[in-house]
Short mmCIF file of C-alpha atoms in Angstrom, two decimals:
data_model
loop_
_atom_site.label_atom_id
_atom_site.label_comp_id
_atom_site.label_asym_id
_atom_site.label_seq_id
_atom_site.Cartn_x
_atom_site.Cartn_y
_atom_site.Cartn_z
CA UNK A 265 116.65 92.56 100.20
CA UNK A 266 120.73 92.70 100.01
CA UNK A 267 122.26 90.88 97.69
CA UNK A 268 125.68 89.99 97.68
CA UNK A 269 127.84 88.43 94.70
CA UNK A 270 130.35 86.23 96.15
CA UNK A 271 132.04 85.71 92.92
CA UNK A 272 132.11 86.17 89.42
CA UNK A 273 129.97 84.98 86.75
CA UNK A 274 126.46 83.56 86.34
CA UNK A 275 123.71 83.79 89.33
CA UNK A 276 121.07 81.30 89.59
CA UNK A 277 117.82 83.08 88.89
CA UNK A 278 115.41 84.46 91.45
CA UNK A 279 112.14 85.92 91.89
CA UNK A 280 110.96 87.83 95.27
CA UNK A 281 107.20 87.84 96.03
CA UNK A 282 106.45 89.02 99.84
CA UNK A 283 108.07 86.68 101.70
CA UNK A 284 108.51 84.13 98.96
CA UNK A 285 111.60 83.54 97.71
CA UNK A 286 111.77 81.48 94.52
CA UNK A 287 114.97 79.88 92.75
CA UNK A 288 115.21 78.83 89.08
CA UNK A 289 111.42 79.33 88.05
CA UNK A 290 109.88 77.13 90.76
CA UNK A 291 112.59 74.76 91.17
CA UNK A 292 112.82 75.75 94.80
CA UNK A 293 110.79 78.20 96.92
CA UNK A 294 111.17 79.29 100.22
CA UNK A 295 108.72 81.05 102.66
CA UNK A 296 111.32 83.20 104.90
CA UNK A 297 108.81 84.03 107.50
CA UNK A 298 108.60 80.41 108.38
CA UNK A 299 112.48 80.16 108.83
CA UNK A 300 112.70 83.34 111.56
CA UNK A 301 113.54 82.84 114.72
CA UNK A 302 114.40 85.28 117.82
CA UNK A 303 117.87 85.13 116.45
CA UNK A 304 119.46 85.25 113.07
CA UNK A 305 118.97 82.05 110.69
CA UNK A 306 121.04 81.17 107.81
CA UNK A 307 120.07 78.87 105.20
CA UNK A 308 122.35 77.38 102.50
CA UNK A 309 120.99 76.51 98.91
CA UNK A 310 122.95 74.10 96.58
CA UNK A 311 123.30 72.38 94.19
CA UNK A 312 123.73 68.37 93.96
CA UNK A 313 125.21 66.87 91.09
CA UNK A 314 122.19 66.28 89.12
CA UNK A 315 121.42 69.57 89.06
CA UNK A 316 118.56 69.38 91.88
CA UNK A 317 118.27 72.33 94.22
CA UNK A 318 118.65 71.38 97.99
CA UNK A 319 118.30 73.13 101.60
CA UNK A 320 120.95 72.81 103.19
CA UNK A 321 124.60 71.07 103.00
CA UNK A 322 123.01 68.46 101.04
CA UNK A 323 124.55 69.60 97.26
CA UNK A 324 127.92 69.76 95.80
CA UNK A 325 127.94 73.35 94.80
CA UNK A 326 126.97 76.65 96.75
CA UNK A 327 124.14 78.34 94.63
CA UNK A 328 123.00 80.86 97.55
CA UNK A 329 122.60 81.49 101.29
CA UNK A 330 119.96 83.42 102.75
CA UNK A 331 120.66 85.31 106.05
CA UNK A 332 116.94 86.14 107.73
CA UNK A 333 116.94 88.39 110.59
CA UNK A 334 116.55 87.87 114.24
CA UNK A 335 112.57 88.45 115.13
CA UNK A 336 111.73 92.03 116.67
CA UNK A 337 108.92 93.15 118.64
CA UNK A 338 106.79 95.77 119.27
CA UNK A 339 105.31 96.65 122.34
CA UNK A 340 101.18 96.44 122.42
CA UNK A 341 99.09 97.79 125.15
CA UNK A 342 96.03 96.05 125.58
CA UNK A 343 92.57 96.69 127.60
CA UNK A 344 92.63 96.49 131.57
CA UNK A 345 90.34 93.92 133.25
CA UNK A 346 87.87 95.47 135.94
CA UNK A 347 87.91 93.93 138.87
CA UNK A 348 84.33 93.85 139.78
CA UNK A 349 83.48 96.16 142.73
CA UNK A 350 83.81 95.02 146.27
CA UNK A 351 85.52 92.23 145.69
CA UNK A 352 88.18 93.56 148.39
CA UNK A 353 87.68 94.26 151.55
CA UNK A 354 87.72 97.95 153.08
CA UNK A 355 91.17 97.05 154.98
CA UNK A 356 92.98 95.94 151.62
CA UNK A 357 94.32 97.78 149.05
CA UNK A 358 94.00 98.33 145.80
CA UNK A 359 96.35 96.30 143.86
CA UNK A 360 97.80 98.40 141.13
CA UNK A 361 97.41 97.89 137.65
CA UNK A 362 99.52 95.21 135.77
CA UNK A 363 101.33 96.78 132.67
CA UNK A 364 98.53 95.29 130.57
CA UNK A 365 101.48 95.30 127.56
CA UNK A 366 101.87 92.05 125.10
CA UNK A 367 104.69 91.54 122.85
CA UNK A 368 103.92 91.46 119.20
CA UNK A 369 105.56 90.15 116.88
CA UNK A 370 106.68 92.68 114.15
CA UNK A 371 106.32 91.55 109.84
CA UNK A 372 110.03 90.30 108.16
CA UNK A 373 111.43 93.20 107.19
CA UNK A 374 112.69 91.90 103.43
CA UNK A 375 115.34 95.23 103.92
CA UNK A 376 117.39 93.44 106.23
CA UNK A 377 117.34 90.09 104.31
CA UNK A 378 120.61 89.04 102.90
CA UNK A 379 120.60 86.90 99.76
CA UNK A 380 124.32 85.78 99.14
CA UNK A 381 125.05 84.83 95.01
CA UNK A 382 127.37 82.07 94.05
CA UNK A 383 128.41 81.22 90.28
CA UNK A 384 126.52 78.94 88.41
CA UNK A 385 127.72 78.82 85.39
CA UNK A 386 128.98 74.72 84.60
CA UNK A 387 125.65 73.97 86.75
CA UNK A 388 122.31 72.87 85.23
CA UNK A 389 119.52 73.93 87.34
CA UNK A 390 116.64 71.82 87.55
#
């Protein structure tokens, strides 16, 4: 993951597990994969003026934004049918063979994660 300080001073804690992305101890988590998308996602987490982490432009105060990467995919081949035999008759021919490829989708890669840091220092994080 990249992490970016936007500014000076404090940074809200945070803890990386997989996917997982967890603010404050618990006080917000956030499973990336289920944010991705075939095109880049950002997601803003603030602050509101209680203190209460929120996703989105819900808050007062920028704690973080998290940039997740368009989806790539990865070319699978997979088995061929059989047609079963004389099924087509002797003046036909044979159809050829369909690509027989799928689209897979590939794992988040956490590398190209951005994780953008805003001050908190003033804030109380609950």
């Amino acid at each position: 993951m990249k992490i970016e300080e936007m500014n000076a001073g404090k940074k809200i804690a945070y803890d990386v597990d997989g996917t997982r992305l967890d603010f404050a101890g618990g006080a917000l988590t956030m499973d990336l994969d289920r944010y991705r998308r075939d095109y880049p996602v950002t997601k803003d987490v603030m602050a509101d003026g209680d203190g209460n982490l929120t996703l989105g432009s819900g808050g007062r105060y920028y704690v973080a934004q998290v940039e997740i990467p368009a989806n790539t995919y990865t070319e699978v081949q997979t088995e061929a049918e059989e047609e079963p035999v004389g099924t087509l008759a002797a003046s036909e021919e044979q159809p050829t063979a369909p690509d027989n490829a799928t689209m897979q989708l590939d794992p988040l890669d956490m590398e190209k994660v951005v994780l953008r840091l805003w001050s908190v220092a003033g804030i109380e994080i609950f």
